[in-house]
JSON list of C-alpha atoms in Angstrom, two decimals:
[
{"chain": "J", "resi": 1, "resn": "GLY", "atom": "CA", "xyz": [1.82, -11.23, -14.48]},
{"chain": "J", "resi": 2, "resn": "ALA", "atom": "CA", "xyz": [1.31, -7.79, -13.02]},
{"chain": "J", "resi": 3, "resn": "GLY", "atom": "CA", "xyz": [2.46, -8.60, -9.51]},
{"chain": "J", "resi": 4, "resn": "VAL", "atom": "CA", "xyz": [4.25, -11.12, -7.37]},
{"chain": "J", "resi": 5, "resn": "SER", "atom": "CA", "xyz": [2.36, -14.38, -7.25]},
{"chain": "J", "resi": 6, "resn": "GLN", "atom": "CA", "xyz": [2.66, -16.91, -4.44]},
{"chain": "J", "resi": 7, "resn": "SER", "atom": "CA", "xyz": [1.20, -20.38, -4.22]},
{"chain": "J", "resi": 8, "resn": "PRO", "atom": "CA", "xyz": [-0.47, -21.95, -2.46]},
{"chain": "J", "resi": 9, "resn": "SER", "atom": "CA", "xyz": [-2.24, -19.16, -0.63]},
{"chain": "J", "resi": 10, "resn": "ASN", "atom": "CA", "xyz": [-2.94, -21.49, 2.28]},
{"chain": "J", "resi": 11, "resn": "LYS", "atom": "CA", "xyz": [-1.27, -24.74, 3.28]},
{"chain": "J", "resi": 12, "resn": "VAL", "atom": "CA", "xyz": [-2.11, -27.01, 6.16]},
{"chain": "J", "resi": 13, "resn": "THR", "atom": "CA", "xyz": [0.36, -29.80, 6.76]},
{"chain": "J", "resi": 14, "resn": "GLU", "atom": "CA", "xyz": [1.07, -32.42, 9.37]},
{"chain": "J", "resi": 15, "resn": "LYS", "atom": "CA", "xyz": [4.07, -32.11, 11.60]},
{"chain": "J", "resi": 16, "resn": "GLY", "atom": "CA", "xyz": [7.07, -33.86, 10.09]},
{"chain": "J", "resi": 17, "resn": "LYS", "atom": "CA", "xyz": [5.97, -33.46, 6.45]},
{"chain": "J", "resi": 18, "resn": "ASP", "atom": "CA", "xyz": [7.91, -31.47, 3.87]},
{"chain": "J", "resi": 19, "resn": "VAL", "atom": "CA", "xyz": [6.34, -28.44, 2.14]},
{"chain": "J", "resi": 20, "resn": "GLU", "atom": "CA", "xyz": [7.24, -26.37, -0.91]},
{"chain": "J", "resi": 21, "resn": "LEU", "atom": "CA", "xyz": [6.19, -22.75, -1.28]},
{"chain": "J", "resi": 22, "resn": "ARG", "atom": "CA", "xyz": [6.38, -21.11, -4.68]},
{"chain": "J", "resi": 23, "resn": "CYS", "atom": "CA", "xyz": [7.02, -17.51, -5.69]},
{"chain": "J", "resi": 24, "resn": "ASP", "atom": "CA", "xyz": [6.65, -16.03, -9.19]},
{"chain": "J", "resi": 25, "resn": "PRO", "atom": "CA", "xyz": [8.29, -12.59, -9.15]},
{"chain": "J", "resi": 26, "resn": "ILE", "atom": "CA", "xyz": [7.43, -9.62, -11.33]},
{"chain": "J", "resi": 27, "resn": "SER", "atom": "CA", "xyz": [8.85, -10.20, -14.79]},
{"chain": "J", "resi": 28, "resn": "GLY", "atom": "CA", "xyz": [12.33, -8.72, -15.16]},
{"chain": "J", "resi": 29, "resn": "HIS", "atom": "CA", "xyz": [12.94, -8.33, -11.44]},
{"chain": "J", "resi": 30, "resn": "THR", "atom": "CA", "xyz": [16.39, -9.62, -10.52]},
{"chain": "J", "resi": 31, "resn": "ALA", "atom": "CA", "xyz": [16.14, -9.34, -6.74]},
{"chain": "J", "resi": 32, "resn": "LEU", "atom": "CA", "xyz": [13.91, -11.76, -4.81]},
{"chain": "J", "resi": 33, "resn": "TYR", "atom": "CA", "xyz": [13.34, -11.96, -1.06]},
{"chain": "J", "resi": 34, "resn": "TRP", "atom": "CA", "xyz": [11.67, -14.38, 1.31]},
{"chain": "J", "resi": 35, "resn": "TYR", "atom": "CA", "xyz": [10.35, -13.26, 4.68]},
{"chain": "J", "resi": 36, "resn": "ARG", "atom": "CA", "xyz": [8.33, -14.89, 7.46]},
{"chain": "J", "resi": 37, "resn": "GLN", "atom": "CA", "xyz": [5.63, -13.00, 9.33]},
{"chain": "J", "resi": 38, "resn": "SER", "atom": "CA", "xyz": [4.44, -14.38, 12.62]},
{"chain": "J", "resi": 39, "resn": "LEU", "atom": "CA", "xyz": [1.95, -12.78, 14.98]},
{"chain": "J", "resi": 40, "resn": "GLY", "atom": "CA", "xyz": [3.66, -10.00, 16.84]},
{"chain": "J", "resi": 41, "resn": "GLN", "atom": "CA", "xyz": [7.05, -10.75, 15.30]},
{"chain": "J", "resi": 42, "resn": "GLY", "atom": "CA", "xyz": [7.16, -8.36, 12.36]},
{"chain": "J", "resi": 43, "resn": "LEU", "atom": "CA", "xyz": [8.93, -9.45, 9.17]},
{"chain": "J", "resi": 44, "resn": "GLU", "atom": "CA", "xyz": [11.72, -11.93, 9.69]},
{"chain": "J", "resi": 45, "resn": "PHE", "atom": "CA", "xyz": [14.22, -11.96, 6.80]},
{"chain": "J", "resi": 46, "resn": "LEU", "atom": "CA", "xyz": [14.93, -15.46, 5.50]},
{"chain": "J", "resi": 47, "resn": "ILE", "atom": "CA", "xyz": [16.92, -15.29, 2.28]},
{"chain": "J", "resi": 48, "resn": "TYR", "atom": "CA", "xyz": [17.71, -12.97, -0.61]},
{"chain": "J", "resi": 49, "resn": "PHE", "atom": "CA", "xyz": [18.48, -13.79, -4.25]},
{"chain": "J", "resi": 50, "resn": "GLN", "atom": "CA", "xyz": [20.18, -11.71, -6.88]},
{"chain": "J", "resi": 51, "resn": "GLY", "atom": "CA", "xyz": [19.54, -13.58, -10.09]},
{"chain": "J", "resi": 52, "resn": "ASN", "atom": "CA", "xyz": [19.93, -17.28, -9.27]},
{"chain": "J", "resi": 53, "resn": "SER", "atom": "CA", "xyz": [22.47, -16.84, -6.53]},
{"chain": "J", "resi": 54, "resn": "ALA", "atom": "CA", "xyz": [21.78, -16.21, -2.88]},
{"chain": "J", "resi": 55, "resn": "PRO", "atom": "CA", "xyz": [24.29, -13.73, -1.47]},
{"chain": "J", "resi": 56, "resn": "ASP", "atom": "CA", "xyz": [22.57, -13.73, 1.90]},
{"chain": "J", "resi": 57, "resn": "LYS", "atom": "CA", "xyz": [21.11, -16.86, 3.48]},
{"chain": "J", "resi": 58, "resn": "SER", "atom": "CA", "xyz": [21.70, -15.64, 6.99]},
{"chain": "J", "resi": 59, "resn": "GLY", "atom": "CA", "xyz": [18.02, -15.58, 7.96]},
{"chain": "J", "resi": 60, "resn": "LEU", "atom": "CA", "xyz": [17.21, -19.24, 7.34]},
{"chain": "J", "resi": 61, "resn": "PRO", "atom": "CA", "xyz": [16.23, -20.51, 10.83]},
{"chain": "J", "resi": 62, "resn": "SER", "atom": "CA", "xyz": [17.70, -24.00, 10.50]},
{"chain": "J", "resi": 63, "resn": "ASP", "atom": "CA", "xyz": [19.01, -26.52, 7.97]},
{"chain": "J", "resi": 64, "resn": "ARG", "atom": "CA", "xyz": [15.41, -27.72, 7.48]},
{"chain": "J", "resi": 65, "resn": "PHE", "atom": "CA", "xyz": [14.88, -24.57, 5.41]},
{"chain": "J", "resi": 66, "resn": "SER", "atom": "CA", "xyz": [16.26, -24.19, 1.90]},
{"chain": "J", "resi": 67, "resn": "ALA", "atom": "CA", "xyz": [15.45, -22.13, -1.16]},
{"chain": "J", "resi": 68, "resn": "GLU", "atom": "CA", "xyz": [16.37, -22.06, -4.79]},
{"chain": "J", "resi": 69, "resn": "ARG", "atom": "CA", "xyz": [15.74, -19.85, -7.74]},
{"chain": "J", "resi": 70, "resn": "THR", "atom": "CA", "xyz": [15.90, -21.00, -11.32]},
{"chain": "J", "resi": 71, "resn": "GLY", "atom": "CA", "xyz": [16.14, -19.08, -14.57]},
{"chain": "J", "resi": 72, "resn": "GLY", "atom": "CA", "xyz": [16.36, -15.85, -12.67]},
{"chain": "J", "resi": 73, "resn": "SER", "atom": "CA", "xyz": [12.63, -16.13, -12.06]},
{"chain": "J", "resi": 74, "resn": "VAL", "atom": "CA", "xyz": [10.62, -18.60, -10.01]},
{"chain": "J", "resi": 75, "resn": "SER", "atom": "CA", "xyz": [11.75, -19.39, -6.50]},
{"chain": "J", "resi": 76, "resn": "THR", "atom": "CA", "xyz": [10.84, -22.28, -4.21]},
{"chain": "J", "resi": 77, "resn": "LEU", "atom": "CA", "xyz": [11.17, -22.26, -0.43]},
{"chain": "J", "resi": 78, "resn": "THR", "atom": "CA", "xyz": [11.30, -25.76, 0.99]},
{"chain": "J", "resi": 79, "resn": "ILE", "atom": "CA", "xyz": [10.74, -26.64, 4.62]},
{"chain": "J", "resi": 80, "resn": "GLN", "atom": "CA", "xyz": [11.62, -30.22, 5.57]},
{"chain": "J", "resi": 81, "resn": "ARG", "atom": "CA", "xyz": [10.22, -32.08, 8.57]},
{"chain": "J", "resi": 82, "resn": "THR", "atom": "CA", "xyz": [7.90, -29.23, 9.45]},
{"chain": "J", "resi": 83, "resn": "GLN", "atom": "CA", "xyz": [7.42, -28.25, 13.08]},
{"chain": "J", "resi": 84, "resn": "GLN", "atom": "CA", "xyz": [4.57, -26.34, 14.70]},
{"chain": "J", "resi": 85, "resn": "GLU", "atom": "CA", "xyz": [6.81, -23.31, 15.21]},
{"chain": "J", "resi": 86, "resn": "ASP", "atom": "CA", "xyz": [7.10, -23.09, 11.40]},
{"chain": "J", "resi": 87, "resn": "SER", "atom": "CA", "xyz": [3.46, -21.95, 11.25]},
{"chain": "J", "resi": 88, "resn": "ALA", "atom": "CA", "xyz": [3.47, -18.41, 9.87]},
{"chain": "J", "resi": 89, "resn": "VAL", "atom": "CA", "xyz": [2.75, -16.38, 6.74]},
{"chain": "J", "resi": 90, "resn": "TYR", "atom": "CA", "xyz": [5.62, -16.69, 4.26]},
{"chain": "J", "resi": 91, "resn": "LEU", "atom": "CA", "xyz": [6.05, -13.63, 2.12]},
{"chain": "J", "resi": 92, "resn": "CYS", "atom": "CA", "xyz": [7.93, -13.27, -1.12]},
{"chain": "J", "resi": 93, "resn": "ALA", "atom": "CA", "xyz": [8.97, -9.97, -2.66]},
{"chain": "J", "resi": 94, "resn": "SER", "atom": "CA", "xyz": [10.80, -8.98, -5.80]},
{"chain": "J", "resi": 95, "resn": "GLY", "atom": "CA", "xyz": [12.65, -5.86, -6.84]},
{"chain": "J", "resi": 96, "resn": "PRO", "atom": "CA", "xyz": [13.95, -4.49, -10.14]},
{"chain": "J", "resi": 97, "resn": "LYS", "atom": "CA", "xyz": [17.49, -4.72, -8.75]},
{"chain": "J", "resi": 98, "resn": "GLU", "atom": "CA", "xyz": [19.17, -5.08, -5.38]},
{"chain": "J", "resi": 99, "resn": "ASN", "atom": "CA", "xyz": [19.30, -2.16, -2.98]},
{"chain": "J", "resi": 100, "resn": "THR", "atom": "CA", "xyz": [15.96, -0.71, -3.94]},
{"chain": "J", "resi": 101, "resn": "GLU", "atom": "CA", "xyz": [12.32, -1.17, -3.10]},
{"chain": "J", "resi": 102, "resn": "ALA", "atom": "CA", "xyz": [10.60, -4.54, -3.25]},
{"chain": "J", "resi": 103, "resn": "PHE", "atom": "CA", "xyz": [7.06, -5.51, -4.13]},
{"chain": "J", "resi": 104, "resn": "PHE", "atom": "CA", "xyz": [5.28, -8.17, -2.13]},
{"chain": "J", "resi": 105, "resn": "GLY", "atom": "CA", "xyz": [3.03, -11.07, -2.93]},
{"chain": "J", "resi": 106, "resn": "GLN", "atom": "CA", "xyz": [-0.01, -11.91, -0.85]},
{"chain": "J", "resi": 107, "resn": "GLY", "atom": "CA", "xyz": [1.85, -14.60, 1.04]},
{"chain": "J", "resi": 108, "resn": "THR", "atom": "CA", "xyz": [1.37, -18.27, 1.87]},
{"chain": "J", "resi": 109, "resn": "ARG", "atom": "CA", "xyz": [-0.22, -19.01, 5.23]},
{"chain": "J", "resi": 110, "resn": "LEU", "atom": "CA", "xyz": [1.38, -22.21, 6.55]},
{"chain": "J", "resi": 111, "resn": "THR", "atom": "CA", "xyz": [-0.24, -24.07, 9.38]},
{"chain": "J", "resi": 112, "resn": "VAL", "atom": "CA", "xyz": [1.51, -27.10, 10.85]},
{"chain": "J", "resi": 113, "resn": "VAL", "atom": "CA", "xyz": [-0.81, -29.36, 12.86]},
{"chain": "C", "resi": 1, "resn": "ALA", "atom": "CA", "xyz": [24.72, -4.64, 9.12]},
{"chain": "C", "resi": 2, "resn": "GLN", "atom": "CA", "xyz": [21.65, -2.45, 9.07]},
{"chain": "C", "resi": 3, "resn": "SER", "atom": "CA", "xyz": [18.86, -2.46, 11.62]},
{"chain": "C", "resi": 4, "resn": "VAL", "atom": "CA", "xyz": [15.56, -0.67, 12.08]},
{"chain": "C", "resi": 5, "resn": "THR", "atom": "CA", "xyz": [13.77, 0.28, 15.29]},
{"chain": "C", "resi": 6, "resn": "GLN", "atom": "CA", "xyz": [10.14, 1.29, 15.34]},
{"chain": "C", "resi": 7, "resn": "LEU", "atom": "CA", "xyz": [9.66, 2.75, 18.74]},
{"chain": "C", "resi": 8, "resn": "ASP", "atom": "CA", "xyz": [5.92, 2.28, 19.08]},
{"chain": "C", "resi": 9, "resn": "SER", "atom": "CA", "xyz": [4.21, -1.06, 18.56]},
{"chain": "C", "resi": 10, "resn": "GLN", "atom": "CA", "xyz": [0.73, 0.49, 18.73]},
{"chain": "C", "resi": 11, "resn": "VAL", "atom": "CA", "xyz": [-0.52, 4.01, 18.13]},
{"chain": "C", "resi": 12, "resn": "PRO", "atom": "CA", "xyz": [-4.19, 4.79, 18.82]},
{"chain": "C", "resi": 13, "resn": "VAL", "atom": "CA", "xyz": [-5.43, 8.12, 17.49]},
{"chain": "C", "resi": 14, "resn": "PHE", "atom": "CA", "xyz": [-8.75, 9.83, 16.85]},
{"chain": "C", "resi": 15, "resn": "GLU", "atom": "CA", "xyz": [-9.94, 10.58, 13.35]},
{"chain": "C", "resi": 16, "resn": "GLU", "atom": "CA", "xyz": [-8.71, 13.92, 11.92]},
{"chain": "C", "resi": 17, "resn": "ALA", "atom": "CA", "xyz": [-5.90, 14.11, 14.49]},
{"chain": "C", "resi": 18, "resn": "PRO", "atom": "CA", "xyz": [-2.24, 14.28, 13.40]},
{"chain": "C", "resi": 19, "resn": "VAL", "atom": "CA", "xyz": [-0.03, 11.24, 13.79]},
{"chain": "C", "resi": 20, "resn": "GLU", "atom": "CA", "xyz": [3.69, 10.47, 13.79]},
{"chain": "C", "resi": 21, "resn": "LEU", "atom": "CA", "xyz": [5.07, 6.95, 13.53]},
{"chain": "C", "resi": 22, "resn": "ARG", "atom": "CA", "xyz": [8.69, 6.82, 14.56]},
{"chain": "C", "resi": 23, "resn": "CYS", "atom": "CA", "xyz": [11.49, 4.95, 12.80]},
{"chain": "C", "resi": 24, "resn": "ASN", "atom": "CA", "xyz": [15.17, 4.98, 13.59]},
{"chain": "C", "resi": 25, "resn": "TYR", "atom": "CA", "xyz": [17.80, 3.05, 11.71]},
{"chain": "C", "resi": 26, "resn": "SER", "atom": "CA", "xyz": [21.39, 1.98, 12.30]},
{"chain": "C", "resi": 27, "resn": "SER", "atom": "CA", "xyz": [23.93, 1.67, 9.53]},
{"chain": "C", "resi": 28, "resn": "SER", "atom": "CA", "xyz": [27.61, 2.33, 8.96]},
{"chain": "C", "resi": 29, "resn": "VAL", "atom": "CA", "xyz": [27.01, 3.06, 5.29]},
{"chain": "C", "resi": 30, "resn": "SER", "atom": "CA", "xyz": [24.60, 5.13, 3.19]},
{"chain": "C", "resi": 31, "resn": "VAL", "atom": "CA", "xyz": [21.09, 3.78, 3.02]},
{"chain": "C", "resi": 32, "resn": "TYR", "atom": "CA", "xyz": [17.79, 3.91, 1.24]},
{"chain": "C", "resi": 33, "resn": "LEU", "atom": "CA", "xyz": [14.66, 4.02, 3.40]},
{"chain": "C", "resi": 34, "resn": "PHE", "atom": "CA", "xyz": [11.07, 2.89, 2.86]},
{"chain": "C", "resi": 35, "resn": "TRP", "atom": "CA", "xyz": [7.69, 2.79, 4.54]},
{"chain": "C", "resi": 36, "resn": "TYR", "atom": "CA", "xyz": [5.32, -0.06, 3.78]},
{"chain": "C", "resi": 37, "resn": "VAL", "atom": "CA", "xyz": [1.68, -0.39, 4.84]},
{"chain": "C", "resi": 38, "resn": "GLN", "atom": "CA", "xyz": [-0.29, -3.56, 5.50]},
{"chain": "C", "resi": 39, "resn": "TYR", "atom": "CA", "xyz": [-4.08, -3.12, 5.68]},
{"chain": "C", "resi": 40, "resn": "PRO", "atom": "CA", "xyz": [-6.06, -5.77, 7.56]},
{"chain": "C", "resi": 41, "resn": "ASN", "atom": "CA", "xyz": [-5.92, -9.15, 5.78]},
{"chain": "C", "resi": 42, "resn": "GLN", "atom": "CA", "xyz": [-3.89, -7.74, 2.90]},
{"chain": "C", "resi": 43, "resn": "GLY", "atom": "CA", "xyz": [-0.29, -7.88, 1.69]},
{"chain": "C", "resi": 44, "resn": "LEU", "atom": "CA", "xyz": [2.39, -5.25, 2.14]},
{"chain": "C", "resi": 45, "resn": "GLN", "atom": "CA", "xyz": [2.31, -2.21, -0.12]},
{"chain": "C", "resi": 46, "resn": "LEU", "atom": "CA", "xyz": [5.03, 0.35, -0.65]},
{"chain": "C", "resi": 47, "resn": "LEU", "atom": "CA", "xyz": [3.87, 3.66, 0.82]},
{"chain": "C", "resi": 48, "resn": "LEU", "atom": "CA", "xyz": [6.87, 5.88, 0.11]},
{"chain": "C", "resi": 49, "resn": "LYS", "atom": "CA", "xyz": [10.62, 5.79, -0.34]},
{"chain": "C", "resi": 50, "resn": "TYR", "atom": "CA", "xyz": [13.71, 7.90, 0.14]},
{"chain": "C", "resi": 51, "resn": "LEU", "atom": "CA", "xyz": [16.44, 7.20, -2.41]},
{"chain": "C", "resi": 52, "resn": "SER", "atom": "CA", "xyz": [18.09, 10.59, -2.96]},
{"chain": "C", "resi": 53, "resn": "GLY", "atom": "CA", "xyz": [17.31, 14.25, -3.43]},
{"chain": "C", "resi": 54, "resn": "SER", "atom": "CA", "xyz": [14.81, 16.01, -1.20]},
{"chain": "C", "resi": 55, "resn": "THR", "atom": "CA", "xyz": [14.80, 14.61, 2.32]},
{"chain": "C", "resi": 56, "resn": "LEU", "atom": "CA", "xyz": [11.02, 15.08, 2.52]},
{"chain": "C", "resi": 57, "resn": "VAL", "atom": "CA", "xyz": [9.06, 12.50, 0.59]},
{"chain": "C", "resi": 58, "resn": "GLU", "atom": "CA", "xyz": [5.30, 12.20, 0.18]},
{"chain": "C", "resi": 59, "resn": "SER", "atom": "CA", "xyz": [2.76, 9.54, -0.63]},
{"chain": "C", "resi": 60, "resn": "ILE", "atom": "CA", "xyz": [-0.38, 9.95, -2.69]},
{"chain": "C", "resi": 61, "resn": "ASN", "atom": "CA", "xyz": [-2.63, 9.57, 0.32]},
{"chain": "C", "resi": 62, "resn": "GLY", "atom": "CA", "xyz": [-1.24, 12.40, 2.43]},
{"chain": "C", "resi": 63, "resn": "PHE", "atom": "CA", "xyz": [1.56, 10.70, 4.38]},
{"chain": "C", "resi": 64, "resn": "GLU", "atom": "CA", "xyz": [5.02, 12.18, 4.41]},
{"chain": "C", "resi": 65, "resn": "ALA", "atom": "CA", "xyz": [8.37, 11.13, 5.84]},
{"chain": "C", "resi": 66, "resn": "GLU", "atom": "CA", "xyz": [11.58, 13.08, 6.39]},
{"chain": "C", "resi": 67, "resn": "PHE", "atom": "CA", "xyz": [15.02, 11.58, 6.20]},
{"chain": "C", "resi": 68, "resn": "ASN", "atom": "CA", "xyz": [17.19, 12.97, 8.99]},
{"chain": "C", "resi": 69, "resn": "LYS", "atom": "CA", "xyz": [20.73, 11.72, 8.61]},
{"chain": "C", "resi": 70, "resn": "SER", "atom": "CA", "xyz": [22.07, 13.30, 11.81]},
{"chain": "C", "resi": 71, "resn": "GLN", "atom": "CA", "xyz": [19.36, 11.66, 13.89]},
{"chain": "C", "resi": 72, "resn": "THR", "atom": "CA", "xyz": [19.26, 8.51, 11.76]},
{"chain": "C", "resi": 73, "resn": "SER", "atom": "CA", "xyz": [15.48, 8.79, 11.58]},
{"chain": "C", "resi": 74, "resn": "PHE", "atom": "CA", "xyz": [12.75, 8.47, 8.99]},
{"chain": "C", "resi": 75, "resn": "HIS", "atom": "CA", "xyz": [9.54, 9.27, 10.85]},
{"chain": "C", "resi": 76, "resn": "LEU", "atom": "CA", "xyz": [6.20, 8.99, 9.10]},
{"chain": "C", "resi": 77, "resn": "ARG", "atom": "CA", "xyz": [3.63, 11.74, 9.57]},
{"chain": "C", "resi": 78, "resn": "LYS", "atom": "CA", "xyz": [0.14, 12.67, 8.50]},
{"chain": "C", "resi": 79, "resn": "PRO", "atom": "CA", "xyz": [-1.56, 15.91, 9.55]},
{"chain": "C", "resi": 80, "resn": "SER", "atom": "CA", "xyz": [-5.09, 14.45, 9.64]},
{"chain": "C", "resi": 81, "resn": "VAL", "atom": "CA", "xyz": [-5.81, 10.71, 9.67]},
{"chain": "C", "resi": 82, "resn": "HIS", "atom": "CA", "xyz": [-8.86, 8.87, 8.42]},
{"chain": "C", "resi": 83, "resn": "ILE", "atom": "CA", "xyz": [-10.50, 5.66, 9.62]},
{"chain": "C", "resi": 84, "resn": "SER", "atom": "CA", "xyz": [-9.21, 4.04, 6.44]},
{"chain": "C", "resi": 85, "resn": "ASP", "atom": "CA", "xyz": [-5.59, 4.66, 7.55]},
{"chain": "C", "resi": 86, "resn": "THR", "atom": "CA", "xyz": [-5.99, 1.93, 10.17]},
{"chain": "C", "resi": 87, "resn": "ALA", "atom": "CA", "xyz": [-3.24, -0.52, 9.29]},
{"chain": "C", "resi": 88, "resn": "GLU", "atom": "CA", "xyz": [0.19, -1.76, 10.29]},
{"chain": "C", "resi": 89, "resn": "TYR", "atom": "CA", "xyz": [3.11, 0.32, 9.08]},
{"chain": "C", "resi": 90, "resn": "PHE", "atom": "CA", "xyz": [6.61, -1.02, 8.55]},
{"chain": "C", "resi": 91, "resn": "CYS", "atom": "CA", "xyz": [9.82, 0.94, 8.13]},
{"chain": "C", "resi": 92, "resn": "ALA", "atom": "CA", "xyz": [12.60, -0.67, 6.07]},
{"chain": "C", "resi": 93, "resn": "VAL", "atom": "CA", "xyz": [16.22, 0.01, 5.17]},
{"chain": "C", "resi": 94, "resn": "THR", "atom": "CA", "xyz": [18.69, -1.26, 2.61]},
{"chain": "C", "resi": 95, "resn": "ARG", "atom": "CA", "xyz": [22.28, -0.35, 1.81]},
{"chain": "C", "resi": 96, "resn": "ARG", "atom": "CA", "xyz": [22.72, 2.18, -0.95]},
{"chain": "C", "resi": 97, "resn": "TYR", "atom": "CA", "xyz": [25.41, -0.02, -2.48]},
{"chain": "C", "resi": 98, "resn": "GLY", "atom": "CA", "xyz": [24.87, -3.69, -1.84]},
{"chain": "C", "resi": 99, "resn": "GLY", "atom": "CA", "xyz": [27.33, -6.14, -3.14]},
{"chain": "C", "resi": 100, "resn": "SER", "atom": "CA", "xyz": [26.42, -9.18, -1.15]},
{"chain": "C", "resi": 101, "resn": "GLN", "atom": "CA", "xyz": [24.30, -7.21, 1.29]},
{"chain": "C", "resi": 102, "resn": "GLY", "atom": "CA", "xyz": [21.36, -6.07, -0.78]},
{"chain": "C", "resi": 103, "resn": "ASN", "atom": "CA", "xyz": [18.71, -7.39, 1.53]},
{"chain": "C", "resi": 104, "resn": "LEU", "atom": "CA", "xyz": [15.85, -5.24, 2.78]},
{"chain": "C", "resi": 105, "resn": "ILE", "atom": "CA", "xyz": [15.60, -5.10, 6.58]},
{"chain": "C", "resi": 106, "resn": "PHE", "atom": "CA", "xyz": [12.28, -4.30, 8.30]},
{"chain": "C", "resi": 107, "resn": "GLY", "atom": "CA", "xyz": [11.29, -2.98, 11.65]},
{"chain": "C", "resi": 108, "resn": "LYS", "atom": "CA", "xyz": [8.76, -4.82, 13.79]},
{"chain": "C", "resi": 109, "resn": "GLY", "atom": "CA", "xyz": [5.89, -2.61, 12.67]},
{"chain": "C", "resi": 110, "resn": "THR", "atom": "CA", "xyz": [3.56, -0.07, 14.23]},
{"chain": "C", "resi": 111, "resn": "LYS", "atom": "CA", "xyz": [-0.18, -0.73, 14.39]},
{"chain": "C", "resi": 112, "resn": "LEU", "atom": "CA", "xyz": [-2.07, 2.49, 13.74]},
{"chain": "C", "resi": 113, "resn": "SER", "atom": "CA", "xyz": [-5.63, 2.40, 15.01]},
{"chain": "C", "resi": 114, "resn": "VAL", "atom": "CA", "xyz": [-7.82, 5.33, 14.03]},
{"chain": "C", "resi": 115, "resn": "LYS", "atom": "CA", "xyz": [-10.94, 5.75, 16.14]},
{"chain": "C", "resi": 116, "resn": "PRO", "atom": "CA", "xyz": [-14.02, 7.78, 15.24]}
]
């Protein structure tokens, strides 16, 4: 596709359920980033992939959060046992290589009720 | 590690007035710098970038930013703003050479509100 695609665009889930958020990066981009955007909090870095490996997982808030990337392409962010404080917009971005600009998807708005 | 500080969370300005959105960064190594814009209810778009060469970089819609290494700043400016420039602006930094630290770090954003 022409841009970064994220699905679903909106997700409402009950507290305690697991959710999976998907990111399809721009074809050929080796770098992939996940961020979380909460009201008034700016962009919180979660995790960064170079190819299929994650050199920097330092931003994952807790062990309920995990992410993987397969085939150097699609990435999935999984949140287990969701809590209300997990409600936010989750943004994915990809870049042609590390240490350069990234291009963002439209995000997944997660609401935990 | 790198960090970014955007000194103003909100900047109100009248249409056709000049504006400056401030960004300072901290890094012990050489960096690349970026400005992103997020219009209401839209995703983030790259506005401009500094990678190398001229320290003054420009966007297609009249914004410019100047990399100042001595002051560790990358302020965004526009000489005359339009209503359509109302948006949130994010400054970002990444290491020039990454290794395991290729992540892109963002500031908390500045909301520019242009009033008629």
